[in-house]
XYZ file of C-alpha atoms in Angstrom:
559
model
C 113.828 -78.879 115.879
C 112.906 -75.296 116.580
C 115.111 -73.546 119.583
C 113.064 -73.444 122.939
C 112.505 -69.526 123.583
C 109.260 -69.650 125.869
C 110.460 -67.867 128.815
C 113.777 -67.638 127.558
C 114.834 -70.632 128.641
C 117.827 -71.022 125.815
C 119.558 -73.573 127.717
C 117.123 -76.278 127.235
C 118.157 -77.112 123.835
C 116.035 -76.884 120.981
C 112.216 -78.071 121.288
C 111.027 -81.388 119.630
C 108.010 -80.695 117.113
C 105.554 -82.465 115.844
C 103.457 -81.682 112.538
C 99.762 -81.795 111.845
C 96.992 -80.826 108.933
C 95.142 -79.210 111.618
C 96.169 -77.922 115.183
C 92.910 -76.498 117.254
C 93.753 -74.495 120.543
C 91.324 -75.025 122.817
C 89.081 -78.263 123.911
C 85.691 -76.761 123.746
C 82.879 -76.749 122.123
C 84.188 -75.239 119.077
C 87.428 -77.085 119.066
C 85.829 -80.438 119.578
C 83.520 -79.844 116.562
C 85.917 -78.660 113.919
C 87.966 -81.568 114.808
C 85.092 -83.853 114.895
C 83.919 -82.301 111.229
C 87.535 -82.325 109.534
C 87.529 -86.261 110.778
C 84.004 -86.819 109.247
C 85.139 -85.231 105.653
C 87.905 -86.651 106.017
C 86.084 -90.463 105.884
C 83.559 -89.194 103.579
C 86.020 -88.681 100.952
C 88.026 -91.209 101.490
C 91.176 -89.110 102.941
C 93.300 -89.164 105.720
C 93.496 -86.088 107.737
C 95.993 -85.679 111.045
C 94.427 -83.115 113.510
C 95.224 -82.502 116.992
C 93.182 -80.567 119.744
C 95.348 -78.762 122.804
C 93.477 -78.217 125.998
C 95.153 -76.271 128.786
C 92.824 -78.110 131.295
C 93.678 -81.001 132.911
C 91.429 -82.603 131.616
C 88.652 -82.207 128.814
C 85.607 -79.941 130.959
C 87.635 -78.997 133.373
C 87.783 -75.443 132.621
C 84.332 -75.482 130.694
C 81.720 -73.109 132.428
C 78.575 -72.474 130.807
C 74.690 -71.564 131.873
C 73.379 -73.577 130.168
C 70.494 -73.640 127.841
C 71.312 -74.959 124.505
C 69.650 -75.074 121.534
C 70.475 -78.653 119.661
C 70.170 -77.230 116.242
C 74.106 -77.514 115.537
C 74.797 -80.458 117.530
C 71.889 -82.300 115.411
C 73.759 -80.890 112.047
C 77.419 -82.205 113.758
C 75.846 -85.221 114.902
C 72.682 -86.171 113.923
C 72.663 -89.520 116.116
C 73.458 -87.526 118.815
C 70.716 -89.091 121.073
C 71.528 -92.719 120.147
C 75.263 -91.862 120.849
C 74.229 -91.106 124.616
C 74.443 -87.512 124.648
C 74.570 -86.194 127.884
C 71.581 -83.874 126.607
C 68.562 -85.145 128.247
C 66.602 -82.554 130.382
C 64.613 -81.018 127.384
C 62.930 -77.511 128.744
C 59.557 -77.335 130.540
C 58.632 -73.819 130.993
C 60.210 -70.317 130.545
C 59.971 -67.580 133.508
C 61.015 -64.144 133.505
C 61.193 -61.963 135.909
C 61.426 -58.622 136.836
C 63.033 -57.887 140.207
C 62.533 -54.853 142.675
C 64.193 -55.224 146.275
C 61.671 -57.668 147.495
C 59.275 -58.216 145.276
C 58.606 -59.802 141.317
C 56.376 -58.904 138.178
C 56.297 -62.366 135.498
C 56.552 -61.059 132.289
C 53.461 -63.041 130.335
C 54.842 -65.655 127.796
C 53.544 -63.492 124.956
C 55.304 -60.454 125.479
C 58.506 -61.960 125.478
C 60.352 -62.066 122.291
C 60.116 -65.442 120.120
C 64.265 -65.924 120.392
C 63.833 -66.085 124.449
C 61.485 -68.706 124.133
C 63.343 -72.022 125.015
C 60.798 -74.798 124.035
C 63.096 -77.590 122.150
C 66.149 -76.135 123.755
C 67.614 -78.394 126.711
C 69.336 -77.815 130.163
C 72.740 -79.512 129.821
C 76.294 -79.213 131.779
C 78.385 -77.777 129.103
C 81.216 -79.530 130.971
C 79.369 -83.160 130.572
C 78.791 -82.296 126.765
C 82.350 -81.733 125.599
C 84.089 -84.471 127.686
C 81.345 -86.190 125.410
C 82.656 -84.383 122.227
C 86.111 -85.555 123.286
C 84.936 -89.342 123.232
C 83.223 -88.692 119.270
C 86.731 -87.416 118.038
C 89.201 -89.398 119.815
C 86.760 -92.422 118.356
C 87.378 -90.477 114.868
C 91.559 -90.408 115.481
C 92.092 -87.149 116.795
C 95.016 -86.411 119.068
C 93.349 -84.790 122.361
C 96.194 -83.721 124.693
C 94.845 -82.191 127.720
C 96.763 -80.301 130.347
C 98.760 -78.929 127.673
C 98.860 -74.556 126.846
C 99.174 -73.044 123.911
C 101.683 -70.472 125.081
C 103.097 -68.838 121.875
C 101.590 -68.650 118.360
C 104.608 -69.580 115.894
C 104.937 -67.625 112.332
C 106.555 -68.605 109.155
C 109.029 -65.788 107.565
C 106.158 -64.883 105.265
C 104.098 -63.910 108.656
C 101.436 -66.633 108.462
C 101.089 -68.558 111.237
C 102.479 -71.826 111.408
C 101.359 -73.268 114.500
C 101.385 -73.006 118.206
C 104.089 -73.643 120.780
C 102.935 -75.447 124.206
C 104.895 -73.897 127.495
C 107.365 -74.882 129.136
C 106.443 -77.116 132.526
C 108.656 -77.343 135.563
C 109.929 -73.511 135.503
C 110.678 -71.713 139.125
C 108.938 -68.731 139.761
C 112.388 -67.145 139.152
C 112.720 -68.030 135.779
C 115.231 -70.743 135.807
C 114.029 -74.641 135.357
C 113.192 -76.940 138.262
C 114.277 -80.848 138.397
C 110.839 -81.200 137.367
C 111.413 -78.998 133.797
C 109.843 -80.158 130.873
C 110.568 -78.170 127.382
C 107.481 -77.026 125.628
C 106.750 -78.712 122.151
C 105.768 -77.136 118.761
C 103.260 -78.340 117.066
C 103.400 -77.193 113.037
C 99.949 -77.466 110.739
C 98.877 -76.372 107.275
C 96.430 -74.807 109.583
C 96.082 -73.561 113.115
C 92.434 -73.469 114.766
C 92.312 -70.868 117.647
C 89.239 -71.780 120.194
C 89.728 -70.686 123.369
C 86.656 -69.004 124.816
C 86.539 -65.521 125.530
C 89.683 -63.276 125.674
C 91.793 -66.044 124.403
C 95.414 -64.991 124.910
C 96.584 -65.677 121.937
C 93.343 -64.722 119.689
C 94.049 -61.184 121.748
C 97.925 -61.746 119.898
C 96.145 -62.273 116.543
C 93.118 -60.072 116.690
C 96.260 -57.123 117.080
C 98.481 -58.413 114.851
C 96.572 -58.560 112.051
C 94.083 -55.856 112.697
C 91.158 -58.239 112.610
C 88.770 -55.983 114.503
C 89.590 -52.792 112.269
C 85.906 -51.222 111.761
C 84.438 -53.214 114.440
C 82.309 -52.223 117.648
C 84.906 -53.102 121.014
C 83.938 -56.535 122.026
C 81.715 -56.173 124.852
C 81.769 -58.821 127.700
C 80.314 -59.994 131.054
C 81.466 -61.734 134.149
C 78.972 -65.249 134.380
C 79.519 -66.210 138.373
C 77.941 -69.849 138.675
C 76.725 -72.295 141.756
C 75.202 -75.408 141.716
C 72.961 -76.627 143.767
C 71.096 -79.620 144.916
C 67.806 -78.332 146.338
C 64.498 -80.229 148.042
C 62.646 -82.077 145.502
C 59.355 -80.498 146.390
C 60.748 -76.969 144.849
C 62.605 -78.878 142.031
C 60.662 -78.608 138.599
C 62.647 -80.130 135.867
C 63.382 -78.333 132.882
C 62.381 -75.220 134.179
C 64.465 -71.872 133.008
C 64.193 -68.959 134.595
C 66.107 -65.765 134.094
C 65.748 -62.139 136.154
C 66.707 -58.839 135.267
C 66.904 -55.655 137.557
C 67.542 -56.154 141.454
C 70.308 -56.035 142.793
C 71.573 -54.317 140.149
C 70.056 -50.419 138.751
C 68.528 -49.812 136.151
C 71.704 -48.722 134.433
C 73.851 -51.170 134.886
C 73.471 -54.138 132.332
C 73.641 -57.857 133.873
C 70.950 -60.406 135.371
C 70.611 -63.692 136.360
C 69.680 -67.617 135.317
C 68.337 -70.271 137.166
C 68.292 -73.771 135.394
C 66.546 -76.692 136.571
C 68.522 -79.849 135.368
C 67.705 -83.568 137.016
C 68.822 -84.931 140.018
C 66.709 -82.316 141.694
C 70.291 -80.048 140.743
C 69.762 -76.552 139.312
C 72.604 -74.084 137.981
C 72.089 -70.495 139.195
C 74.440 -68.162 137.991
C 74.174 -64.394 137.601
C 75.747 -62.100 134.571
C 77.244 -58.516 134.978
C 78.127 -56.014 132.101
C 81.837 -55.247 132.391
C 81.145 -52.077 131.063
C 79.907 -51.168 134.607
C 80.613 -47.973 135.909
C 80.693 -47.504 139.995
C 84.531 -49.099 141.109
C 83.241 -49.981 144.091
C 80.557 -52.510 142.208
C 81.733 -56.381 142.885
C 79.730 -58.972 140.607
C 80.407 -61.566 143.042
C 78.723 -60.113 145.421
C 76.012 -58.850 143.746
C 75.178 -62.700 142.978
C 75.509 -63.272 146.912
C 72.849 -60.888 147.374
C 70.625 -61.783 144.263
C 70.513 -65.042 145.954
C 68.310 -63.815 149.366
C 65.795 -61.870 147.000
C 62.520 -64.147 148.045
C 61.480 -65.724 144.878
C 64.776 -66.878 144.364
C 65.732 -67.686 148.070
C 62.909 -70.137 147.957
C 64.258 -72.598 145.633
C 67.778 -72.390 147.633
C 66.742 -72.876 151.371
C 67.209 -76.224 152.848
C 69.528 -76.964 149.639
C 73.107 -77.392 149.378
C 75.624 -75.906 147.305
C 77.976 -77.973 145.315
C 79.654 -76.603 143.024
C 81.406 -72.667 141.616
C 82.834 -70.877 138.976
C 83.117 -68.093 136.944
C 84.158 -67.176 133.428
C 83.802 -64.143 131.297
C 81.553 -64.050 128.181
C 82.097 -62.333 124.771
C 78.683 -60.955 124.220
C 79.400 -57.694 121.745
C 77.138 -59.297 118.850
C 77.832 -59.020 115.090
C 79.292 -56.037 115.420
C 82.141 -56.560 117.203
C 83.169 -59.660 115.365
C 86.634 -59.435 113.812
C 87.445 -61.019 110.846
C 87.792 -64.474 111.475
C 90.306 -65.846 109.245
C 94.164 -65.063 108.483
C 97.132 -66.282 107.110
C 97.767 -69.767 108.292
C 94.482 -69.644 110.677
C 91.074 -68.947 112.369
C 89.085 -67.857 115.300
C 86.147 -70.250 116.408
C 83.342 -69.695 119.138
C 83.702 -67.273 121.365
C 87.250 -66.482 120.521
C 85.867 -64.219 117.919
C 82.411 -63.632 119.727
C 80.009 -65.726 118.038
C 77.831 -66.049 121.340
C 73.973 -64.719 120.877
C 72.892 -62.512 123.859
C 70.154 -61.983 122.883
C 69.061 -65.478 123.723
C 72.086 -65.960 125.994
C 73.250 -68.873 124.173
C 76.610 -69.819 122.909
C 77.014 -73.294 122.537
C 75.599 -74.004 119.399
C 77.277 -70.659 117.341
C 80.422 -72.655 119.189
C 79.515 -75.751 117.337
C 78.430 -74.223 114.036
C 81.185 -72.004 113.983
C 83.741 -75.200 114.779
C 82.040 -77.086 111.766
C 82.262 -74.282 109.221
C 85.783 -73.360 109.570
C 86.083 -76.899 109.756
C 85.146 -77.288 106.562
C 86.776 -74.838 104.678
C 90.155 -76.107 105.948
C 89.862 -79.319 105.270
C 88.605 -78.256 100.908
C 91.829 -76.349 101.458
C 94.138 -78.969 102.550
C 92.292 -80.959 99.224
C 93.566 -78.406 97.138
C 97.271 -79.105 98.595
C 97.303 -75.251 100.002
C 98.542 -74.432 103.392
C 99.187 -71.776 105.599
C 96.717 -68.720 103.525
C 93.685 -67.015 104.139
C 90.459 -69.770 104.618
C 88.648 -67.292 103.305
C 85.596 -69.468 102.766
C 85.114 -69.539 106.051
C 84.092 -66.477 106.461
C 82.068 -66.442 103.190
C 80.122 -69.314 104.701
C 79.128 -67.798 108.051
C 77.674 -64.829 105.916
C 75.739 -67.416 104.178
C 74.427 -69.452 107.151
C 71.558 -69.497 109.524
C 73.765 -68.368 112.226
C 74.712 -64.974 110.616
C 70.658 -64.355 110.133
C 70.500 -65.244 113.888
C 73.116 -62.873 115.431
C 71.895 -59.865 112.866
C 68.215 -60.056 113.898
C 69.640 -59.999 117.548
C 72.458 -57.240 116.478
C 70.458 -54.326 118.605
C 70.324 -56.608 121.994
C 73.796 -55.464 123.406
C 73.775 -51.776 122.502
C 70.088 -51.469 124.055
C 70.453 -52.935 126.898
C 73.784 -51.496 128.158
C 72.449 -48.179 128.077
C 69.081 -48.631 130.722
C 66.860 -51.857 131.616
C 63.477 -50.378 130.970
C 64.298 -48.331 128.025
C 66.534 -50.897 126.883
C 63.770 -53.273 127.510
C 61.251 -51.291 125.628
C 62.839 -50.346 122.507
C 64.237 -54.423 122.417
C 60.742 -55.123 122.395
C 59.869 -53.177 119.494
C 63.385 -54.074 117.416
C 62.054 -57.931 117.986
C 58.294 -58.067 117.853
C 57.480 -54.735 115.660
C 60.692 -55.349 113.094
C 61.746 -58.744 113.751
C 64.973 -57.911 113.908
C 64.849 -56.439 110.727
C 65.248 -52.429 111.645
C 66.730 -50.347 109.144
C 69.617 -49.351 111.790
C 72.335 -50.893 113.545
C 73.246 -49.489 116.942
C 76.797 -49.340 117.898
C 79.142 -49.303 121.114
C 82.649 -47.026 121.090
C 84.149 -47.523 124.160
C 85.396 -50.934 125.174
C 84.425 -51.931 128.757
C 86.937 -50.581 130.993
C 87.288 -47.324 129.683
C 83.433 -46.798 130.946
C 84.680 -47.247 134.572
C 84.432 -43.596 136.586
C 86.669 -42.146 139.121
C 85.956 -43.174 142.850
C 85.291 -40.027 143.950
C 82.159 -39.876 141.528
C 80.496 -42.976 142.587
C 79.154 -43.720 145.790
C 80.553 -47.145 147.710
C 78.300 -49.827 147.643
C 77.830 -51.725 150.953
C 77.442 -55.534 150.822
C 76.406 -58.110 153.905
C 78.340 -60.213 155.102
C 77.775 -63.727 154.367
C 75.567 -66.342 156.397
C 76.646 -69.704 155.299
C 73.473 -70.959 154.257
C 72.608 -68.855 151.169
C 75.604 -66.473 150.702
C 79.150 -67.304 151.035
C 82.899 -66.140 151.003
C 85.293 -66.515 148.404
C 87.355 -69.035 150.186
C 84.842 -71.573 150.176
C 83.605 -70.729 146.667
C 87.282 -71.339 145.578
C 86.929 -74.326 147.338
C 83.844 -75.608 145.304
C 85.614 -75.414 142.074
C 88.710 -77.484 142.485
C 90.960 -74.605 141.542
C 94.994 -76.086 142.125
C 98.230 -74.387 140.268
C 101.568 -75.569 141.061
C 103.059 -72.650 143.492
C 106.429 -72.585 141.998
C 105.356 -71.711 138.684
C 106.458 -67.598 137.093
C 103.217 -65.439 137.592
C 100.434 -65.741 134.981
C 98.951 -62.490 136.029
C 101.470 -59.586 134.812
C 101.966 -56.214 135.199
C 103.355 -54.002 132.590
C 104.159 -51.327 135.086
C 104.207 -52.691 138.797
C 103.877 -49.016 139.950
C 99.959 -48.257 138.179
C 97.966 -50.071 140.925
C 98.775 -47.953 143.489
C 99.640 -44.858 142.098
C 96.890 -44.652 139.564
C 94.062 -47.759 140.546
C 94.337 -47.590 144.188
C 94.259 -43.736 144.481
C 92.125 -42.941 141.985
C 89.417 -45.787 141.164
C 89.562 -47.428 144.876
C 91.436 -50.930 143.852
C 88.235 -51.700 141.934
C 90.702 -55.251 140.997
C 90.122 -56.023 144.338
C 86.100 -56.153 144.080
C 85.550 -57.170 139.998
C 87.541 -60.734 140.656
C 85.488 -63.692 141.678
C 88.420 -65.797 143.313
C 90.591 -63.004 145.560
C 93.127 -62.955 143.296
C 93.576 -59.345 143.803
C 94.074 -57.969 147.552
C 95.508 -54.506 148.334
C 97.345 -54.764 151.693
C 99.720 -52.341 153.911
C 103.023 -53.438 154.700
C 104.459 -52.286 158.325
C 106.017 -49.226 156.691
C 102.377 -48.288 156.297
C 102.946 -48.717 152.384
C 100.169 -49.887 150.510
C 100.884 -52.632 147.756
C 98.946 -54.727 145.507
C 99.460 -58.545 146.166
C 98.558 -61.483 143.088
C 97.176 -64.062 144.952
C 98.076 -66.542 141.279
C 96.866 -69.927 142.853
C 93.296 -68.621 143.259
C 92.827 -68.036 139.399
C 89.648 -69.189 137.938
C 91.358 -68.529 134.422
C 87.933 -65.935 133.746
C 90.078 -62.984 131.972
C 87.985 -60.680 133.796
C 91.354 -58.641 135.455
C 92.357 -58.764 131.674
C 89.538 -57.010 130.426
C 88.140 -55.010 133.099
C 91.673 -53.007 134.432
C 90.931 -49.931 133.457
C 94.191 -48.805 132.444
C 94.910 -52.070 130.722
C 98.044 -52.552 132.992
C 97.155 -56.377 134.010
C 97.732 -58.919 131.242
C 96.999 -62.933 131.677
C 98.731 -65.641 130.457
C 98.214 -69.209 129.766
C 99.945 -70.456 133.156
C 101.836 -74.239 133.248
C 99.566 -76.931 131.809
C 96.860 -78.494 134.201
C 96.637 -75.278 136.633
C 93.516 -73.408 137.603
C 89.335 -74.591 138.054
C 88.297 -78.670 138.314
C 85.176 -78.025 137.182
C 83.172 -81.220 137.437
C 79.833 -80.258 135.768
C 79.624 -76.603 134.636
């Protein structure tokens, strides 16, 4: 047994461990699938195969947020029985709509102008959520170990530098350090080879991405904040299977994001709306952007008379191919969008997930055939050059780069890359900066006014938190750190206006005066939705998340 060092909590004794062919981080889409996959080899050849999936939710969903539209493609190559299985993937798409938004009024872009990757016909409108508690039920049926509510708090290395596995936290720790009567030590869990699948901004994919310089010679990832509601509306504006998706108000023309409406059953529809983190006016909140996207009239229409059930948010890795890192290291891989495999272009990321899960997948378990352990899966890599998915993301390479610059010459010049080239150009546009260093001073943007909320269409943050089931234990150490406590103020507050206070979606962040007319910057912890936003978007990188104790943060029921 290894000593127990997480949090430097020596006097616990050594941890217990427990050893695996495969560990995956994450319960996701991507997760789920490579586990599913190994398992399937695994009975096709006639070989036994231990693999394990750690989810830091408290259960399998729970932190899962998603639009979403997905095309089956991968799930039918993962599980081809998929519909016989019961699949919650039912509500097969209708119609497409896109709009273009000014202040009160719409323009419908005709069907034939839009580009043949944002048509959705044979793509479905699914809860991501409902889909991989569904994953979870194919692989525990195959004999994988699912152990929700569980972190992966620190990647473990072997004395060669490979990694060797993953370390869970420790549970029961005061929030001054020292164990509770509730303390738990974390485990290790040891594998020929470790599976990272986070999501976006994984914390310890950040770790690896650094360590081994696996984004040398790449574009900075670029990512979004996705704010979602759910709704259940009047059936007479309810038109399943309908996808709809806006672009321009409330936002300007220079500032990348828009929104999604979904029309699943149950006369339910996800709306959610999208901002580019590399926004550049502090005083810009995405959250309430959405609140007023929401009262534009073709959208208030579907929303009046309806009730909102559900919120979340969660940030989305959306550079394209060229800002993903290498994938595989010594000992490991990054799946989904861990690395950034999500297309948006067609603002779709659940079946790269899946495809991505599968091949790296199966390139560990040839490895573990060939009795190695703990190298390079180099194949992996090799095979997502060869597949349909790296054809996908490289015809939809320009998407990003184009439309972070301007909407309508964004929109133009996508137009031509897609219909004129077919994604074929002969050039590759790239990004330089990553997101938050686009952010400008306060004093050279103008403050952006926002009303307040009515209760009917638009709402607080309170009850949004409410909505999405969000619970941490209290006396838990802070999973929102500072490097330096002092940068808020002295360089966030007084030079970007507290823009941490606007860009988070749950009031995590709150600058308040103390009665020595002091101005301090107070972590509201319990509110985290766990969306990494704070983590990318700081801009002077000061704010780092962790993975907090097992089982904290969103409920999400069906996002």
């Amino acid at each position: 047994m290894a000593q127990n060092t997480t949090l430097g909590i020596e006097e616990s004794g050594p941890r217990e461990m427990m050893e695996y062919d495969v560990v995956i981080v994450g319960g996701g889409p991507s997760g789920l699938s490579a586990a599913i996959r190994l398992k399937q080899l695994a009975t096709e050849n006639g070989q036994d195969i231990s693999v394990c999936v750690l989810e830091k939710g408290s259960e399998l969903g729970a932190h899962i947020l998603s639009g979403a539209v997905m095309d089956p493609r991968a799930l039918s190559e993962l599980l081809p029985d998929w519909n016989a299985k019961g699949a919650p993937v039912s509500v097969a798409v209708t119609e497409d709509r896109f709009l273009f938004l000014s202040k009160s009024g719409a323009i419908k872009t005709p069907g034939f102008m839009l580009p043949k990757a944002m048509h959705n016909k044979g793509n479905y409108v699914i809860s991501l959520a409902n889909l991989v508690r569904w994953l979870g039920e194919q692989a525990e049926e195959l004999g994988v170990d699912v152990f929700p509510g569980f972190a992966a708090a620190e990647v473990l290395y072997d004395d060669k530098l490979a990694v060797k596995g993953v370390a869970t936290g420790n549970m029961g720790i005061g929030k001054d350090g020292k164990p509770t009567d509730n303390f738990q030590p974390g485990m290790e869990l040891h594998a020929r080879y470790t599976l990272f699948a986070e999501g976006a901004r994984g914390q310890l994919g950040k770790e690896l991405i650094e360590k081994y310089e696996l984004d040398a010679g790449c574009d900075p990832q670029g990512y979004a904040i996705g704010i979602k509601e759910i709704w259940k509306v009047r059936p007479e504006v309810h038109q399943s299977g309908l996808v709809m998706h806006t672009a321009g108000w409330p936002l300007d023309a220079d500032t990348y994001g828009g929104s999604f409406m979904y029309h699943m059953d149950n006369n339910e529809i996800a709306i959610g709306f999208t901002v580019g983190l590399a926004y550049k006016n502090p005083y810009l909140s995405p959250y309430e952007e959405f609140q007023r996207y929401k009262t534009h009239p073709a959208i208030s229409h579907f929303l009046e008379g309806g009730e909102r059930i559900a919120y979340g948010a969660r940030a989305i890795a959306a550079g394209g191919i060229q800002a993903l890192p290498e994938v595989a290291f010594p000992g490991g891989a990054l799946l989904g969008c861990d690395a950034g495999f999500m297309n948006g272009g067609r603002i779709k990321g659940i079946h790269s997930a899946i495809k991505s899960g599968m091949l790296a997948a199966e390139a560990a378990f040839f490895a573990i055939g060939e009795d190695r352990k703990q190298d390079v899966l180099q194949a992996y890599p090799d095979a997502f050059r060869r597949s349909w998915l790296y054809d996908e993301l490289f015809r939809m390479r320009n998407f990003k780069p184009l439309m972070g610059n301007n909407l309508y010459w964004g929109t133009l010049m996508f137009g031509i890359d897609q219909v004129i080239f077919r994604g074929k150009a002969p050039w590759t546009l790239h990004r330089k900066k990553a997101d938050h260093e686009y952010l400008l001073l306060a004093d050279q943007c103008k403050p952006v006014e926002y009303p307040k909320p009515d209760g009917k269409l638009t709402f607080d943050i309170p009850s949004s938190l409410y909505l999405s089931g969000t619970m941490h234990e209290e006396n838990q150490p802070a999973h929102l750190t500072l490097k330096n406590p002092d940068i808020p103020v002295t360089v966030n507050f007084t030079k970007y206006a507290g823009p941490e206070a606007r860009y988070c979606p749950a009031a995590v962040y709150e600058f308040v005066t103390d009665s020595d007319g002091k101005t301090r910057l107070q972590i509201n912890a319990a509110n985290c939705l766990h969306c990494k936003t704070c983590d990318i978007k700081d801009p002077t990188q000061n704010i780092v998340w962790i993975a907090p104790e097992g089982g904290g943060g969103p409920n999400y029921p069906n996002m």
